[in-house]
Short mmCIF file of C-alpha atoms in Angstrom, two decimals:
data_model
loop_
_atom_site.label_atom_id
_atom_site.label_comp_id
_atom_site.label_asym_id
_atom_site.label_seq_id
_atom_site.Cartn_x
_atom_site.Cartn_y
_atom_site.Cartn_z
CA MET U 23 119.33 109.13 120.23
CA VAL U 24 118.10 106.96 123.23
CA ASN U 25 120.61 104.64 124.95
CA PHE U 26 119.88 101.38 126.82
CA ASP U 27 123.25 99.97 126.67
CA PHE U 28 123.66 98.35 130.20
CA PHE U 29 124.37 94.73 129.49
CA GLN U 30 126.68 92.34 127.52
CA PRO U 31 124.82 90.34 124.74
CA ARG U 32 126.04 87.41 123.08
CA GLU U 33 124.87 88.50 119.59
CA LYS U 34 124.47 92.03 118.13
CA PHE U 35 122.29 93.31 115.42
CA LEU U 36 121.63 96.47 113.56
CA ILE U 37 118.00 96.79 111.97
CA LEU U 38 117.82 99.34 109.49
CA LYS U 39 114.36 100.23 108.44
CA ILE U 40 114.37 102.26 105.10
CA LYS U 41 111.43 104.51 104.39
CA PRO U 42 111.04 107.53 102.06
CA GLU U 43 110.16 109.95 104.79
CA ASN U 44 112.16 108.33 107.91
CA ASN U 45 114.81 105.98 108.17
CA ARG U 46 115.15 104.07 111.76
CA PHE U 47 118.20 102.58 113.02
CA LEU U 48 117.58 99.81 116.02
CA PHE U 49 120.52 98.85 117.74
CA LEU U 50 119.62 95.27 119.41
CA GLY U 51 121.51 92.69 121.60
CA ILE U 52 120.56 89.13 122.35
CA ASP U 53 121.70 87.59 125.62
CA GLY U 54 122.31 83.93 126.68
CA ASP U 55 118.47 83.53 127.70
CA LYS U 56 117.34 84.78 124.29
CA LYS U 57 115.99 87.99 125.52
CA ILE U 58 116.15 90.78 122.99
CA HIS U 59 117.42 94.08 124.46
CA LEU U 60 117.18 97.45 122.65
CA GLU U 61 120.51 99.25 122.92
CA LYS U 62 119.45 102.45 121.15
CA PHE U 63 117.47 103.77 118.18
CA ARG U 64 117.93 106.78 115.96
CA GLU U 65 115.31 108.12 113.75
CA ASN U 66 115.48 110.47 110.49
CA VAL U 67 118.96 109.15 109.69
CA PRO U 68 120.02 109.86 106.13
CA LEU U 69 121.44 106.85 104.29
CA SER U 70 123.90 108.76 102.37
CA GLY U 71 127.35 109.74 103.66
CA LEU U 72 127.39 107.69 107.02
CA SER U 73 130.83 108.44 108.63
CA PRO U 74 133.74 106.05 108.56
CA SER U 75 133.64 105.98 112.28
CA PHE U 76 129.94 105.00 112.31
CA MET U 77 130.66 101.97 110.11
CA SER U 78 133.56 100.99 111.88
CA GLY U 79 131.57 101.16 115.18
CA LEU U 80 129.24 98.60 113.98
CA GLY U 81 132.04 95.86 114.94
CA LYS U 82 130.70 92.41 114.19
CA ARG U 83 126.91 93.40 114.34
CA ARG U 84 124.65 91.42 111.92
CA ILE U 85 123.07 94.08 109.70
CA ILE U 86 119.34 93.50 108.78
CA LEU U 87 118.12 96.05 106.13
CA ALA U 88 114.21 96.26 105.79
CA ALA U 89 112.93 98.43 102.99
CA ASP U 90 109.37 99.86 102.95
CA PRO U 91 106.83 98.39 100.14
CA SER U 92 107.22 101.87 98.53
CA VAL U 93 110.75 101.54 97.87
CA ALA U 94 111.23 97.76 97.35
CA THR U 95 109.13 94.80 95.88
CA THR U 96 109.42 91.03 95.63
CA ILE U 97 108.72 89.12 92.54
CA PHE U 98 107.63 85.51 92.78
CA LEU U 99 108.75 82.89 90.06
CA PRO U 100 107.55 79.35 90.23
CA LEU U 101 110.44 76.86 89.48
CA ASN U 102 110.18 73.59 87.54
CA MET U 103 113.68 72.29 86.37
CA GLU U 104 114.09 69.13 84.76
CA ARG U 105 117.53 67.63 85.39
CA ALA U 106 119.57 65.97 82.75
CA LYS U 107 118.87 62.37 82.00
CA GLU U 108 122.50 61.20 83.03
CA SER U 109 122.06 63.07 86.44
CA ILE U 110 118.44 61.73 87.71
CA HIS U 111 120.07 58.85 89.79
CA LYS U 112 122.76 60.99 91.19
CA PRO U 113 122.37 63.39 94.16
CA ILE U 114 121.94 66.86 93.57
CA THR U 115 124.83 68.96 94.20
CA ASP U 116 125.45 72.41 95.50
CA LEU U 117 126.81 73.57 91.90
CA GLU U 118 124.30 71.75 89.81
CA LEU U 119 121.34 73.53 91.81
CA GLU U 120 123.00 77.01 91.90
CA ASP U 121 123.40 76.88 88.24
CA SER U 122 120.12 75.72 87.45
CA ILE U 123 118.50 78.64 89.42
CA SER U 124 120.90 81.07 88.17
CA ARG U 125 119.87 79.99 84.54
CA VAL U 126 116.34 80.57 85.21
CA MET U 127 117.07 84.07 86.90
CA GLY U 128 119.12 85.15 83.90
CA ARG U 129 116.45 83.77 81.34
CA THR U 130 113.60 85.63 82.98
CA PHE U 131 115.35 88.85 84.57
CA SER U 132 114.30 91.32 82.00
CA GLN U 133 110.64 90.25 82.64
CA ASN U 134 111.05 90.13 86.31
CA ARG U 135 112.63 93.62 86.51
CA ALA U 136 110.03 95.03 84.21
CA GLU U 137 107.21 93.81 86.65
CA ALA U 138 109.23 95.30 89.59
CA ALA U 139 109.57 98.53 88.01
CA LYS U 140 105.91 98.70 87.20
CA GLU U 141 104.95 98.04 91.01
CA LEU U 142 107.39 100.51 92.21
CA GLY U 143 106.72 103.23 89.36
CA LEU U 144 110.33 103.25 88.25
CA ASP U 145 112.27 103.05 84.98
CA GLU U 146 113.56 99.64 84.59
CA LEU U 147 117.22 101.00 84.48
CA ASP U 148 116.60 102.21 88.04
CA THR U 149 115.26 99.03 89.36
CA ILE U 150 118.09 96.93 90.96
CA LEU U 151 117.88 93.21 92.13
CA VAL U 152 119.27 93.15 95.77
CA SER U 153 118.08 89.90 97.08
CA ALA U 154 117.30 86.31 95.85
CA ARG U 155 116.13 83.34 97.67
CA VAL U 156 114.21 79.93 96.98
CA ALA U 157 111.34 78.63 99.14
CA ASP U 158 108.92 75.50 98.98
CA ILE U 159 111.52 73.49 97.50
CA GLU U 160 110.28 69.90 96.04
CA VAL U 161 112.01 67.03 94.35
CA ASP U 162 109.83 65.15 92.21
CA ARG U 163 106.90 66.75 93.78
CA HIS U 164 107.98 65.87 97.41
CA ALA U 165 108.67 68.72 99.82
CA VAL U 166 112.28 68.80 101.14
CA LEU U 167 114.01 71.25 103.48
CA ASP U 168 117.17 71.07 101.38
CA ALA U 169 117.31 69.64 97.64
CA LEU U 170 121.03 69.22 98.07
CA GLY U 171 121.84 65.45 98.08
CA ALA U 172 118.24 64.26 97.23
CA ILE U 173 117.80 62.20 94.13
CA GLY U 174 115.14 62.64 91.53
CA ALA U 175 114.37 64.05 87.97
CA ARG U 176 112.61 67.43 88.72
CA ILE U 177 113.49 70.32 91.13
CA GLY U 178 110.53 72.54 91.95
CA GLY U 179 110.24 75.57 94.18
CA LEU U 180 109.42 79.17 94.38
CA LEU U 181 112.13 81.70 93.40
CA GLU U 182 111.90 85.19 95.38
CA LEU U 183 113.57 88.27 93.66
CA THR U 184 113.46 91.70 95.74
CA PHE U 185 114.23 94.69 93.59
CA THR U 186 114.79 98.28 95.03
CA ASN U 187 115.32 101.66 93.43
CA ARG U 188 118.71 103.05 92.54
CA ASP U 189 118.80 105.50 95.33
CA VAL U 190 118.49 102.84 97.83
CA PHE U 191 120.86 100.59 96.14
CA GLU U 192 123.53 103.17 95.97
CA ASN U 193 123.32 103.79 99.84
CA LEU U 194 123.49 100.14 100.45
CA GLN U 195 126.98 99.98 98.98
CA GLN U 196 128.50 100.96 102.20
CA PHE U 197 126.95 98.10 103.96
CA LEU U 198 127.67 95.48 101.14
CA ASN U 199 131.51 96.59 101.09
CA SER U 200 131.48 96.10 105.06
CA LYS U 201 132.64 92.91 106.62
CA ASN U 202 129.31 92.47 108.47
CA GLN U 203 126.97 89.76 107.74
CA PHE U 204 124.18 91.28 105.64
CA PHE U 205 120.62 90.40 105.00
CA PHE U 206 118.02 92.57 102.98
CA THR U 207 114.35 92.05 102.93
CA GLU U 208 111.25 93.83 102.10
CA SER U 209 109.41 94.77 105.23
CA ALA U 210 105.83 93.60 104.23
CA ARG U 211 107.16 90.15 103.00
CA ALA U 212 109.00 90.06 106.62
CA ASN U 213 105.40 90.53 108.23
CA ILE U 214 103.68 88.22 105.74
CA ALA U 215 106.48 85.63 106.48
CA LEU U 216 105.74 85.56 110.07
CA PHE U 217 102.12 85.59 109.67
CA ARG U 218 102.15 82.50 107.49
CA ARG U 219 103.96 80.74 110.62
CA LEU U 220 100.92 81.49 112.76
CA SER U 221 97.91 81.14 110.36
CA SER U 222 97.25 79.19 107.26
CA PRO U 223 96.65 81.00 104.16
CA PRO U 224 94.86 83.25 103.03
CA VAL U 225 96.39 85.43 105.70
CA SER U 226 96.95 89.28 105.33
CA PHE U 227 98.55 92.23 106.42
CA LEU U 228 96.64 95.55 106.36
CA SER U 229 98.81 98.65 106.60
CA LEU U 230 96.21 101.64 107.37
CA GLY U 231 97.88 105.01 107.22
CA LEU U 232 96.66 108.58 107.52
CA ARG U 233 96.89 109.26 103.81
CA ARG U 234 97.41 105.78 102.37
CA SER U 235 96.29 102.39 103.05
CA GLU U 236 97.39 99.28 101.40
CA PHE U 237 97.13 95.37 101.82
CA PHE U 238 99.45 92.30 101.30
CA LEU U 239 97.64 89.01 100.85
CA ALA U 240 99.37 85.57 101.12
CA GLY U 241 97.53 83.09 99.01
CA ARG U 242 97.00 79.27 99.29
CA ARG U 243 99.56 76.90 97.73
CA GLY U 244 99.12 77.21 94.10
CA GLU U 245 97.88 81.02 94.28
CA LYS U 246 99.86 83.83 93.82
CA PRO U 247 102.09 83.89 97.01
CA ILE U 248 101.63 87.62 97.76
CA THR U 249 99.02 89.91 96.43
CA ARG U 250 99.58 93.74 97.05
CA GLY U 251 96.86 96.41 96.50
CA ILE U 252 95.77 99.73 97.62
CA LEU U 253 92.63 100.39 99.74
CA ASP U 254 90.76 103.52 98.76
CA TRP U 255 90.51 104.49 102.39
CA SER U 256 92.75 106.05 105.37
CA PHE U 257 92.42 107.45 108.68
CA GLY U 258 92.17 110.96 107.02
CA SER U 259 88.59 110.12 106.24
CA ILE U 260 87.91 109.84 109.92
CA VAL U 261 89.79 112.98 110.83
CA GLY U 262 88.21 114.76 107.84
CA SER U 263 84.75 113.77 109.04
CA ILE U 264 85.03 115.21 112.35
CA SER U 265 86.78 118.24 111.01
CA GLY U 266 83.85 118.57 108.63
CA GLU U 267 81.12 118.19 111.32
CA PHE U 268 82.83 120.40 113.98
CA GLY U 269 84.76 122.88 111.95
CA THR U 270 87.83 121.74 113.91
CA SER U 271 91.72 121.54 112.70
CA ASP U 272 92.97 117.98 111.96
CA ASP U 273 95.08 117.96 115.35
CA ALA U 274 91.93 118.91 117.17
CA SER U 275 89.81 116.61 115.39
CA ALA U 276 92.13 113.71 115.97
CA GLY U 277 92.15 114.68 119.79
CA ILE U 278 88.28 114.40 119.68
CA TYR U 279 88.68 110.88 118.06
CA GLY U 280 91.17 109.96 120.73
CA LYS U 281 88.69 110.98 123.67
CA TYR U 282 85.92 108.92 121.70
CA LEU U 283 88.26 105.77 121.77
CA ASN U 284 88.90 106.48 125.39
CA ASN U 285 85.09 106.96 126.27
CA ASP U 286 86.01 110.30 127.44
CA LEU U 287 82.86 112.02 126.01
CA SER U 288 79.50 112.93 127.13
CA PRO U 289 76.85 110.24 126.12
CA SER U 290 75.12 112.81 123.75
CA LEU U 291 78.53 113.77 122.06
CA ARG U 292 79.29 110.26 121.82
CA ARG U 293 76.35 109.28 120.00
CA HIS U 294 76.71 112.15 117.69
CA LEU U 295 80.17 110.92 116.94
CA ASP U 296 78.64 107.32 116.17
CA ARG U 297 76.79 109.19 113.34
CA VAL U 298 79.69 110.97 111.99
CA LEU U 299 81.83 107.99 112.07
CA ARG U 300 79.36 105.81 110.11
CA GLY U 301 80.14 107.08 106.71
CA PRO U 302 84.13 106.63 106.93
CA MET U 303 83.47 102.99 108.40
CA GLU U 304 80.91 102.16 105.87
CA LEU U 305 83.45 103.06 103.15
CA PHE U 306 86.13 101.04 105.02
CA ALA U 307 83.74 97.85 104.96
CA LYS U 308 83.15 98.35 101.30
CA GLU U 309 86.90 98.58 100.21
CA ILE U 310 87.60 95.42 102.37
CA LYS U 311 84.65 93.72 100.37
CA LYS U 312 86.02 95.15 96.99
CA SER U 313 89.73 93.90 97.90
CA GLY U 314 88.55 90.16 97.99
CA LEU U 315 90.45 89.77 101.23
CA ARG U 316 89.35 86.73 103.22
CA GLY U 317 90.75 84.56 106.21
CA MET U 318 93.08 85.97 109.02
CA ALA U 319 94.12 89.54 108.67
CA TYR U 320 96.74 91.58 110.92
CA VAL U 321 96.31 95.35 111.23
CA HIS U 322 98.87 97.99 111.72
CA SER U 323 97.78 101.74 111.97
CA PRO U 324 98.54 104.97 113.38
CA MET U 325 95.59 104.99 115.69
CA PRO U 326 92.81 102.26 116.67
CA LEU U 327 89.73 101.39 114.57
CA PRO U 328 86.45 102.74 116.19
CA PHE U 329 85.96 99.12 117.05
CA GLY U 330 88.09 96.63 119.03
CA LEU U 331 89.97 93.67 117.70
CA PRO U 332 89.48 90.81 116.77
CA HIS U 333 86.73 92.01 114.42
CA LYS U 334 84.71 89.99 111.93
CA LEU U 335 84.02 91.82 108.62
CA GLY U 336 82.39 89.91 106.07
CA ARG U 337 84.96 86.94 105.14
CA LEU U 338 87.72 88.62 106.92
CA SER U 339 88.85 88.42 110.59
CA LEU U 340 90.69 91.66 111.64
CA ASN U 341 93.28 91.04 114.39
CA GLU U 342 95.99 93.05 116.33
CA LEU U 343 99.58 92.28 115.47
CA PRO U 344 100.81 89.02 117.07
CA LEU U 345 103.76 90.19 119.12
CA ASN U 346 103.32 87.65 122.06
CA ASP U 347 102.55 84.82 119.68
CA VAL U 348 105.68 85.25 117.62
CA LEU U 349 107.59 85.73 120.72
CA GLY U 350 106.30 82.53 122.48
CA ARG U 351 106.80 80.42 119.14
CA SER U 352 110.13 81.62 118.64
CA GLY U 353 111.25 81.33 122.53
CA PHE U 354 112.60 84.84 122.57
CA GLY U 355 111.68 87.42 125.27
CA LEU U 356 111.87 91.41 125.60
CA SER U 357 114.06 93.04 128.12
CA PRO U 358 112.75 96.00 130.16
CA SER U 359 114.39 98.38 127.78
CA PHE U 360 111.15 97.92 125.57
CA LEU U 361 108.77 98.88 128.42
CA GLY U 362 106.37 101.91 127.29
CA LEU U 363 106.51 101.04 123.84
CA ASP U 364 103.44 100.07 121.75
CA GLY U 365 103.24 96.48 121.22
CA GLY U 366 102.29 96.94 117.66
CA GLU U 367 105.22 99.11 116.80
CA ILE U 368 107.69 96.52 118.48
CA PHE U 369 106.16 93.88 116.22
CA MET U 370 106.96 95.98 113.24
CA SER U 371 110.38 96.97 114.33
CA LEU U 372 111.31 93.28 115.21
CA ALA U 373 109.55 91.45 112.16
CA PRO U 374 112.72 91.68 110.05
CA PHE U 375 114.83 90.33 112.81
CA PHE U 376 112.67 87.35 113.19
CA GLU U 377 112.72 86.52 109.31
CA PHE U 378 116.40 86.56 109.62
CA TYR U 379 116.23 84.41 112.61
CA HIS U 380 114.38 81.83 110.85
CA ASP U 381 116.37 82.18 107.51
CA LYS U 382 119.52 81.35 109.46
CA GLY U 383 118.35 77.72 109.31
CA ASP U 384 117.40 77.87 105.75
CA SER U 385 118.81 75.80 103.01
CA GLU U 386 122.33 76.12 101.70
CA ILE U 387 121.08 77.27 98.28
CA ASN U 388 119.77 80.41 99.53
CA HIS U 389 123.10 81.38 101.38
CA ARG U 390 124.66 80.72 97.94
CA LEU U 391 122.19 82.84 95.97
CA ARG U 392 122.56 85.83 98.53
CA ARG U 393 126.40 85.60 97.99
CA ARG U 394 126.02 85.43 94.18
CA VAL U 395 123.53 88.56 94.21
CA HIS U 396 125.80 90.52 96.78
CA TRP U 397 128.85 89.65 94.57
CA LEU U 398 126.90 90.89 91.39
CA ILE U 399 125.86 94.13 92.86
CA LYS U 400 129.29 94.87 94.50
#
């Protein structure tokens, strides 16, 4: 555990990032100048059996849980709800809106759960709804921030249902049963939500890993809100190509690649490595073309690509994660407690917080839906 607790913030948060191989706890504080302070962080923390003293020690912290796409997924359902004839000239009430959306949720639940189970590779009985919210709300095809109080014959929008597996759900109970304010999201969705505030769709998130890579595409209005897919490419192909050429171990090959990136090789060895890397990077370009991705894309990876960012690849513009843009738009700053940390990792850690920050000003119906789901799963 690393501690940075040297100030008195006005608000305190716990961001819990849930991943199959590593759960990470980040304890944050926000001071009066909207500076984010990293108080402490813990890694490799098992969720099961957290001690009562740990839970009570959270105090009044707001809890933000962000699940990796491998253990959570969001299903999107267009809403088109026609009001009763006797109600179309009356303001929409909170009970009417909540009941209408709940009926849609109940009518389509089995189908939505089946789709989520397929994406997560689970049995339907082990696929649990943990969050519901409505976006892009319209009344008679006119966009509104909040439908409550509006007058019209038809209510539209986009219903977002987030599901997770039973193991994660069981471990969430201790947080659901606490008195802390609780917010659940899927980490890839949190990233896409931020990107859409910076760039008009289509906009993508590329998660490039050592063994597995995937993409998430936010489409234009009328298209599927988020398309997720696998890229048949990983940084393992770069490391493997170097190992195959020089007969070195994976660690040694990664070290050679690091020297290549830092321009710390002789000119002749660098030219040789250019040829070695040509194959993996041609495969990368082929996979990008095959994916159909277009527009802006933001990249998260365990090591840099051989070319600098931004970089144009067909119809896709590859970019670094936009930490400074997000901070500038939101009015937040970072305290010195973040010094020395990688900007991309800071972005990935704080994205769920920024989604929560924007969600706090969201419509009343989403708060009602969240309370309803929490009540159901308790």
